[in-house]
Tab-separated table of C-alpha atoms and ligand atoms in Angstrom:
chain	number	residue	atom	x	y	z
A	280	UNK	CA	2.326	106.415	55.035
A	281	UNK	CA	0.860	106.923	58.779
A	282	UNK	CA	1.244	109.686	60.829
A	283	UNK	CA	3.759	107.965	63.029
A	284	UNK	CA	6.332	107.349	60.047
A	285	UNK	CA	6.577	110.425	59.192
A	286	UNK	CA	6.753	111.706	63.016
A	287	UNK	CA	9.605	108.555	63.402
A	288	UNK	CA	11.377	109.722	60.324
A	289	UNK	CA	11.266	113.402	61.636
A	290	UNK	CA	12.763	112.728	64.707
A	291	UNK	CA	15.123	110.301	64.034
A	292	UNK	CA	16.584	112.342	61.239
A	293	UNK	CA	16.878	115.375	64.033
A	294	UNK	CA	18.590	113.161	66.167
A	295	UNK	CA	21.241	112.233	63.984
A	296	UNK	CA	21.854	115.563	62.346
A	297	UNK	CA	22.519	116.877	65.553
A	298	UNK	CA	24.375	114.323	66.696
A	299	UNK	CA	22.705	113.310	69.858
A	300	UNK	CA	22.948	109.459	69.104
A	301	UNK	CA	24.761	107.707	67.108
A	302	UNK	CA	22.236	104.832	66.204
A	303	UNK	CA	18.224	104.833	65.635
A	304	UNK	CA	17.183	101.323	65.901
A	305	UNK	CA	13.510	100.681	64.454
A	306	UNK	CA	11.253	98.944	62.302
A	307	UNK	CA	11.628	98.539	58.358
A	308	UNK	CA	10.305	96.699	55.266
A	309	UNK	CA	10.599	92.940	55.656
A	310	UNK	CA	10.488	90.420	53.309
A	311	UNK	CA	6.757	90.393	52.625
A	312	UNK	CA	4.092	92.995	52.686
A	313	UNK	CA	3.245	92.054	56.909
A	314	UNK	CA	6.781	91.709	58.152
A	315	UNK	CA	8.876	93.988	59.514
A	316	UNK	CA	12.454	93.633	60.184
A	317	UNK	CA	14.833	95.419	63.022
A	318	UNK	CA	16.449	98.458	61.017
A	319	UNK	CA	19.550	100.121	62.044
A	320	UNK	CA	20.141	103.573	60.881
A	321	UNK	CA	23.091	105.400	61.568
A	322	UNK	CA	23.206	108.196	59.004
A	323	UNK	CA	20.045	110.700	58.500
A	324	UNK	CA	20.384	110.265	54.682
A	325	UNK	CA	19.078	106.408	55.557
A	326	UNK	CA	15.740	107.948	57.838
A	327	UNK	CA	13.238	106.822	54.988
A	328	UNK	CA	13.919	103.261	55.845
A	329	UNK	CA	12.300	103.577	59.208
A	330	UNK	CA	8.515	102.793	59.074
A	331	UNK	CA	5.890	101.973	62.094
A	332	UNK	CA	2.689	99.867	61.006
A	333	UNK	CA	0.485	97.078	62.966
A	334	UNK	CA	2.690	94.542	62.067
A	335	UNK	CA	5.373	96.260	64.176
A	336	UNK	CA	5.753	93.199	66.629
A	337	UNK	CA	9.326	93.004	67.516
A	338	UNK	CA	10.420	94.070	71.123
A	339	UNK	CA	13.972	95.751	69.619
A	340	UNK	CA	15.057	97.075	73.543
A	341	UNK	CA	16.865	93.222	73.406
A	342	UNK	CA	19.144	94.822	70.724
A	343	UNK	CA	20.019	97.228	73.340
A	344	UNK	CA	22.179	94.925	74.992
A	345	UNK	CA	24.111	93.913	71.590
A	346	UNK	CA	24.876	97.969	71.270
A	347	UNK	CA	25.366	99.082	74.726
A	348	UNK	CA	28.952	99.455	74.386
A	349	UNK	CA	28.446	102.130	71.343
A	350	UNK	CA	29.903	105.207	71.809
A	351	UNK	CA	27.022	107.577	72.376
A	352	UNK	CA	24.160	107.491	72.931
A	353	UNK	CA	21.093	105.297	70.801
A	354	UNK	CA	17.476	105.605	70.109
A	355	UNK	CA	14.996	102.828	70.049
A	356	UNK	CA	11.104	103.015	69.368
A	357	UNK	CA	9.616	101.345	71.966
A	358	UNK	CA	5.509	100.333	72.072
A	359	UNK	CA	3.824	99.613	75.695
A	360	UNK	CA	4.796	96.834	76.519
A	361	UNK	CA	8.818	96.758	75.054
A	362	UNK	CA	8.896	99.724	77.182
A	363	UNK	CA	8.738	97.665	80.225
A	364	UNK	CA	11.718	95.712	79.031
A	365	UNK	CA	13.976	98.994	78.947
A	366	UNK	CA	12.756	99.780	82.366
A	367	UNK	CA	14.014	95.758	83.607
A	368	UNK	CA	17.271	96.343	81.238
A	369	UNK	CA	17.818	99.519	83.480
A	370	UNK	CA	17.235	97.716	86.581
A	371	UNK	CA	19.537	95.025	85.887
A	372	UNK	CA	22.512	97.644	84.912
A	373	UNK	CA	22.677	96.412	81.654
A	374	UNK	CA	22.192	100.099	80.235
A	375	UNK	CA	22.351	103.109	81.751
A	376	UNK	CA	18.747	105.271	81.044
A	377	UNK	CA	21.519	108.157	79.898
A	378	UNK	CA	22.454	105.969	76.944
A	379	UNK	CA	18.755	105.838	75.566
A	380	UNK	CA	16.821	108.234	73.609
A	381	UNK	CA	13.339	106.239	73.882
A	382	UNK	CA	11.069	106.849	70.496
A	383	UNK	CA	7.271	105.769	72.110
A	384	UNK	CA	5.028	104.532	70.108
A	385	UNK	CA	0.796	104.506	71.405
A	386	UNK	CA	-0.024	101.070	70.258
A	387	UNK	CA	-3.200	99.715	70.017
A	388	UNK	CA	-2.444	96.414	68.616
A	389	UNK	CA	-0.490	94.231	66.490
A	390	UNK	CA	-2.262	92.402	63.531
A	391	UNK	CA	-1.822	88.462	63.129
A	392	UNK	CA	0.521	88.420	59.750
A	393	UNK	CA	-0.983	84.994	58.776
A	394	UNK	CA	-4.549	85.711	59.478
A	395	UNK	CA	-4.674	88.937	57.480
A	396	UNK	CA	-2.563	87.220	54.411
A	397	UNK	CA	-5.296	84.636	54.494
A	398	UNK	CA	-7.714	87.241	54.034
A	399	UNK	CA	-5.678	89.333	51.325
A	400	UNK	CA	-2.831	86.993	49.951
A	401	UNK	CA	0.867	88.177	49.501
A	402	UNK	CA	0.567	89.299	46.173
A	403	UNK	CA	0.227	93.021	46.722
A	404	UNK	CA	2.392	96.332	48.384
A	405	UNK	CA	1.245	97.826	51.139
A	406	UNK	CA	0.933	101.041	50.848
A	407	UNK	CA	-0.328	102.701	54.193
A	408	UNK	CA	-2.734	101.286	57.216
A	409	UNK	CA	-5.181	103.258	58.956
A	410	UNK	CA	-7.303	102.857	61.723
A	411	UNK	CA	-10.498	103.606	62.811
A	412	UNK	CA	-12.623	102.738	65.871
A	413	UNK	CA	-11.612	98.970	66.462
A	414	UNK	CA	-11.010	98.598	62.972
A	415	UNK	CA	-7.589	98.530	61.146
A	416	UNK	CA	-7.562	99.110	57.262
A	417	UNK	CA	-5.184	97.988	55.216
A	418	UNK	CA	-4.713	100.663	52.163
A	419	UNK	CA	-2.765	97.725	48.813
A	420	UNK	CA	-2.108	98.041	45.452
A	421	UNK	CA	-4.784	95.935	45.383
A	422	UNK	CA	-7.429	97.752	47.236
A	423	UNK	CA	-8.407	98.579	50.841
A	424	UNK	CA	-8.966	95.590	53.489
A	425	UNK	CA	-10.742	96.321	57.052
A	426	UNK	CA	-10.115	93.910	59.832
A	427	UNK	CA	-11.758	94.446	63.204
A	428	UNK	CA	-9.122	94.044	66.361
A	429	UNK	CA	-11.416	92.101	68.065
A	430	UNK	CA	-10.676	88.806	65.616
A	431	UNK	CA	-7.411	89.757	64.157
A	432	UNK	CA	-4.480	90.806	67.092
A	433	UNK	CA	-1.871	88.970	68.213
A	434	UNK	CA	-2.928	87.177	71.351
A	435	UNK	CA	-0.872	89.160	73.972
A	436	UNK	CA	-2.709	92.573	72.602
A	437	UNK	CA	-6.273	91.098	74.122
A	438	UNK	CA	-4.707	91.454	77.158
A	439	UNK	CA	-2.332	94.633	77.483
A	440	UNK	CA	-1.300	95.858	80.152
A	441	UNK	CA	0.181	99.308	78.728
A	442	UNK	CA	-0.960	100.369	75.410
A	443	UNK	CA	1.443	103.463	75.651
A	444	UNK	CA	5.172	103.206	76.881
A	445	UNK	CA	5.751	103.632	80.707
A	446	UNK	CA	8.680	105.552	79.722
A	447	UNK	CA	9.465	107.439	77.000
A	448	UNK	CA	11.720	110.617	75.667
A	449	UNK	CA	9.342	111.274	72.439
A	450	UNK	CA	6.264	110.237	72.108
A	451	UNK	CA	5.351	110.048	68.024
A	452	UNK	CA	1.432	110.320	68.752
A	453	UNK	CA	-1.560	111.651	70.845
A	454	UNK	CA	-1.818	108.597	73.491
A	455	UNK	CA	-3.861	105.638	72.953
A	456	UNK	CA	-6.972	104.430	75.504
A	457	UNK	CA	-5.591	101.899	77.858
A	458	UNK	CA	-7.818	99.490	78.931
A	459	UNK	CA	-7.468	98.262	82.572
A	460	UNK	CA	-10.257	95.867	82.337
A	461	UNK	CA	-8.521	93.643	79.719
A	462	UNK	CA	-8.680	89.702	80.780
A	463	UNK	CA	-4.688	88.813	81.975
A	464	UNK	CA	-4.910	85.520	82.672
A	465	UNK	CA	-7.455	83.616	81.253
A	466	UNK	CA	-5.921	80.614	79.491
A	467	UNK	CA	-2.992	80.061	82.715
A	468	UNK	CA	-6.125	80.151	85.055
A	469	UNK	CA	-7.758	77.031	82.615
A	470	UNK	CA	-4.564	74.988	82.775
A	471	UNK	CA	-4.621	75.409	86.546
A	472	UNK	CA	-7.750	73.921	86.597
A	473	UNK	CA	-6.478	70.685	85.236
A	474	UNK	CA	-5.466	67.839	87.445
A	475	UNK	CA	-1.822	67.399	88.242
A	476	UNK	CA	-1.687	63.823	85.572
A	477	UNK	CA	-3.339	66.375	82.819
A	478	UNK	CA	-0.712	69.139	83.465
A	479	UNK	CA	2.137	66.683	83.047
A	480	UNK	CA	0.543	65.649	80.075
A	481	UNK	CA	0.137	69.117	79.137
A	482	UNK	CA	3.868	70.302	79.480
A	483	UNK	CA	5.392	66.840	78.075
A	484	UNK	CA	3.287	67.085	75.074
A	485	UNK	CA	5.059	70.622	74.356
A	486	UNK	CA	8.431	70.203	75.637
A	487	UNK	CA	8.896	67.144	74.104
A	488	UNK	CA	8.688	68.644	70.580
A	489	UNK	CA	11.084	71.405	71.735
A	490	UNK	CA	14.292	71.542	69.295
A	491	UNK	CA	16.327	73.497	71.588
A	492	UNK	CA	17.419	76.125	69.160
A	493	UNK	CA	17.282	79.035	72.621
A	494	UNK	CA	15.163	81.269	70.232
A	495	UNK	CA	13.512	81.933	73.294
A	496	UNK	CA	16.506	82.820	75.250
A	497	UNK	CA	17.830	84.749	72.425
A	498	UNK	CA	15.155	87.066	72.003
A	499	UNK	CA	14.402	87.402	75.542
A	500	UNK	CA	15.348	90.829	77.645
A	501	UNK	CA	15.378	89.272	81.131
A	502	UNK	CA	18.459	86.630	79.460
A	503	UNK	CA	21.231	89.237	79.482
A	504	UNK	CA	23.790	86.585	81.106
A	505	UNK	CA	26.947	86.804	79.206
A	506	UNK	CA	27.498	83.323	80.090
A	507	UNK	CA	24.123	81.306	80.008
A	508	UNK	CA	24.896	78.509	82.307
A	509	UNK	CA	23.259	76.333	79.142
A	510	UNK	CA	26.446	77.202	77.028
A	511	UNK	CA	28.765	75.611	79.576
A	512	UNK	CA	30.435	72.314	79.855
A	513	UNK	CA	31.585	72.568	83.416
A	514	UNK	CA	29.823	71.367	84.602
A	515	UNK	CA	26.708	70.706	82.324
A	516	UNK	CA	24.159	71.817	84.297
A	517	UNK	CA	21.812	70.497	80.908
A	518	UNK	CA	22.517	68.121	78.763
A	519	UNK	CA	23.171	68.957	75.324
A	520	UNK	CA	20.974	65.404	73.922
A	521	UNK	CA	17.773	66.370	72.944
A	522	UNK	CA	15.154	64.179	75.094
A	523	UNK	CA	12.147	65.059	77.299
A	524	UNK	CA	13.807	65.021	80.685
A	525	UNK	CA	16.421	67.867	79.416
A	526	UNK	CA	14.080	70.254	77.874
A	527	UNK	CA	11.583	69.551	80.535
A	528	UNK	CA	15.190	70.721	82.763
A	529	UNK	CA	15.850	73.745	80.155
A	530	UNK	CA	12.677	75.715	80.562
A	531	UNK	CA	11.924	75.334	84.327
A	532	UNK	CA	15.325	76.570	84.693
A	533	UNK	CA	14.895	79.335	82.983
A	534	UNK	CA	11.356	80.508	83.958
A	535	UNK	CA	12.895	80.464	87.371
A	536	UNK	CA	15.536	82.351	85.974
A	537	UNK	CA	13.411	85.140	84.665
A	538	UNK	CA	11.039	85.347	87.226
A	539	UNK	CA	9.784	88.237	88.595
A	540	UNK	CA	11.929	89.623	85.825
A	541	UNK	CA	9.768	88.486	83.205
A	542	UNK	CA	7.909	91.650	81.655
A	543	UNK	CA	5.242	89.476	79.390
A	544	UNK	CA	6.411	90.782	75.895
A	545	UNK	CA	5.824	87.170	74.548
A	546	UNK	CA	8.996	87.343	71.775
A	547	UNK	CA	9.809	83.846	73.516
A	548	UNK	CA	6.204	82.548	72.530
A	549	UNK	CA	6.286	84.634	68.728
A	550	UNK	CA	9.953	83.679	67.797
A	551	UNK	CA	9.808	79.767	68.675
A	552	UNK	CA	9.574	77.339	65.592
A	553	UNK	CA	7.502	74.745	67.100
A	554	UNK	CA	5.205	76.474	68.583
A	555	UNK	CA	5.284	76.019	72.427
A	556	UNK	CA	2.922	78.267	74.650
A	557	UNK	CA	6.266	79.754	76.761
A	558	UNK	CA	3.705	82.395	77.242
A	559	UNK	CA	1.903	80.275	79.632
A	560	UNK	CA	4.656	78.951	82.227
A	561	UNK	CA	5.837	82.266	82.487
A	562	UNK	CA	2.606	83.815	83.069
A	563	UNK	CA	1.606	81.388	85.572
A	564	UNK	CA	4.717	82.611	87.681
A	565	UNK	CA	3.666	86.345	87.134
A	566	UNK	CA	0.348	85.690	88.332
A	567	UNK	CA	2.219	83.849	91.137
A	568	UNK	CA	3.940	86.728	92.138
A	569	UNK	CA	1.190	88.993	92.198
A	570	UNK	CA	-0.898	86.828	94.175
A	571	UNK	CA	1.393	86.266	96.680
A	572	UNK	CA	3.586	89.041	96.693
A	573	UNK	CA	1.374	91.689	94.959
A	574	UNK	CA	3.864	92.499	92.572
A	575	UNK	CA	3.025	94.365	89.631
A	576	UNK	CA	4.201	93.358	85.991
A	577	UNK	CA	8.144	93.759	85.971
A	578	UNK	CA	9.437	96.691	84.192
A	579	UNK	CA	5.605	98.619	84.834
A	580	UNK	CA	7.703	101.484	86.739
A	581	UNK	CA	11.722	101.933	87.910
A	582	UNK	CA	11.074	101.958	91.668
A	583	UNK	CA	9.687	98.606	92.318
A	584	UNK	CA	12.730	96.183	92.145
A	585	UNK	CA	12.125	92.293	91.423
A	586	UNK	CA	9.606	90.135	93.446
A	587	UNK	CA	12.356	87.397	93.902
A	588	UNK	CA	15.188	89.973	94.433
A	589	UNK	CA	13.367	91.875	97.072
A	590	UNK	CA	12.783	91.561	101.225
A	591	UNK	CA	10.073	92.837	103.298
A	592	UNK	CA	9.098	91.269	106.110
A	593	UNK	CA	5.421	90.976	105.834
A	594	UNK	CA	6.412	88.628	102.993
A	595	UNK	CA	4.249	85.240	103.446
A	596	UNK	CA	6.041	82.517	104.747
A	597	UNK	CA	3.553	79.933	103.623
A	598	UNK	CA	6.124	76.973	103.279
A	599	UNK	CA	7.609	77.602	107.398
B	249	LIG	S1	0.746	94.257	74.117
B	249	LIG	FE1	-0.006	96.369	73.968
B	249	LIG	S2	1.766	97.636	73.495
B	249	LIG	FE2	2.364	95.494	73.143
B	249	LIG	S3	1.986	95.165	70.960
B	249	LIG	FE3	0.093	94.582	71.991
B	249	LIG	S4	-1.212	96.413	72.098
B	249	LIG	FE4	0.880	97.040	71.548
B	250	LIG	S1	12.302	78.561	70.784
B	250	LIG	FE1	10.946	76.792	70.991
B	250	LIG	S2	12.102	75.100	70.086
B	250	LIG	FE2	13.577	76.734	70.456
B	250	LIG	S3	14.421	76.282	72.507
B	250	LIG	FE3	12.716	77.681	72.803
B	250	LIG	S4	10.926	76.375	73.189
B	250	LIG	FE4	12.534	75.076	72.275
B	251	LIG	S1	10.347	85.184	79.174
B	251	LIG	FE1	9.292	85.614	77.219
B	251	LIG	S2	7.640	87.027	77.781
B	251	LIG	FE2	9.128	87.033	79.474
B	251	LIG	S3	10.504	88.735	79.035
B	251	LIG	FE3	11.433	86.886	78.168
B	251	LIG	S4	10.726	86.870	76.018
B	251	LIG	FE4	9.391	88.314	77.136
């Protein structure tokens, strides 16, 4: 067990005990040695079931909407870049920062499940990870495995833009290094290189395949409509058949939706089934926005309001 379990389990038991929220929502056992699942404790007798390790990938402020209405108040544990969703929910007045006790986690990295199961199988417990300078060790029942970050991380952790939460109540470790020099934008600023035919292409190839299950709306923070206008019937503003020309419809509507709200957690990318690169339509817009507008990433502090819900007047004005 890490140092950050046992500082999670500490404080979340404290919490409870004295009664200053009424819900701890965090990571536990999943079903196989790398997944986690969202755990929700609510009694400090149930505090063991809480764990953090680098397979810790879920961005659990979206389950702050589904509890808001909870009487008291409820903790979350919240790595870098989740925290910037809390700071967008807070924005949007979908919770007020009273109700949240905010459990930070310094993250360095999330490990890819599938890679590292290649590497070790399923067949074994994990028992604790560890971490050493750019290297994360897995400690099994079947021995120790060392996998250096620069090969096995999630894609989005190559690029992070806060390794430790921009807001936090408790932090359950000494901070991690940031690292401002990390590449953003590398694979949106490829795709804008291609011709306008071999974007098309690019887009129809992916949205064509897209099963419109709203995964990606589900486990998104910046979709906190209690309507979504594609749940209504009047009027359809989508149609429900699944064809090209309405999922094409689908996600440009909604990466207009979320942008400049969009706080690049990448749960829309991780949670969809067929795979589609989300990741990359809404990052194009981000890097939009800061070009144009120098907006930094949503959610990165509590003052700066949304690019697209914003006026200045030194605004450009390209399109006049
Ligand atoms: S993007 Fe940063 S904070 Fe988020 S999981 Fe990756 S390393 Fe951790
Ligand atoms: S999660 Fe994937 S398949 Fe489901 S609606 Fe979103 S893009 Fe389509
Ligand atoms: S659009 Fe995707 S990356 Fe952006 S906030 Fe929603 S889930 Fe996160």
């Amino acid at each position: 067990m890490n140092n950050i379990t046992l500082e999670l389990r500490k404080q979340a038991r404290k919490l409870l005990e004295d009664q200053v929220v009424q819900l701890v929502i965090g990571y536990g056992r999943g079903s196989d040695p790398f997944r986690v699942t969202p755990v929700f404790v609510r009694h400090p007798d149930f505090v063991d079931s809480l764990i953090w390790n680098p397979f810790c990938i879920n961005n659990l402020a979206k389950y702050l909407i589904e509890y808001r209405y909870l009487p008291g108040k409820i903790a979350v544990v919240i790595k870098g870049c989740d925290s910037r969703a809390v700071n967008r929910l807070i924005q949007d007045n979908q919770i007020e920062r009273d109700k949240i006790v905010l459990l930070g986690v310094p993250c360095t990295g999330i490990l890819e499940a599938e890679k590292v199961a290649k590497t070790t199988g399923y067949q074994l417990e994990l028992e604790r990870c560890s971490e050493q300078e750019e290297k994360f060790t897995l400690h099994t029942s079947s021995g120790d495995f060392s996998f250096a970050a620069k090969d096995s991380l999630i894609t989005k952790c190559y690029s992070c833009y806060n390794h430790n939460p921009v807001v936090f109540d408790i932090m359950l470790g000494p901070a991690a290094k940031e690292n401002p020099a990390a590449v953003k934008y590398s694979e949106v600023e490829s795709l804008e290189k291609l011709n306008v035919k071999e974007k098309s292409e690019y887009w129809d190839m992916y949205f064509s395949r897209c099963l419109r299950c709203y995964a990606c709306r589900n486990v998104c923070t910046a979709c906190t409509c209690q309507e979504c206008i594609f749940n209504q019937a009047k009027p359809a503003w989508v149609d429900r058949i699944n064809n090209l020309s309405n999922n094409t419809s689908f996600h440009l509507i909604r990466a207009f939706h979320v942008a400049g709200r969009c706080v690049d957690c990448g749960e829309c990318d991780r949670v969809c089934p067929v795979n589609i690169p989300l990741r990359h339509l809404n990052q194009k817009i981000l890097k939009d926005l800061q070009e144009l507008y120098d907006a930094p990433i949503p959610g990165a502090d509590l003052e700066t309001g949304p690019a697209l819900g914003c006026f200045v007047t030194e605004d450009p004005e390209e399109f006049m």
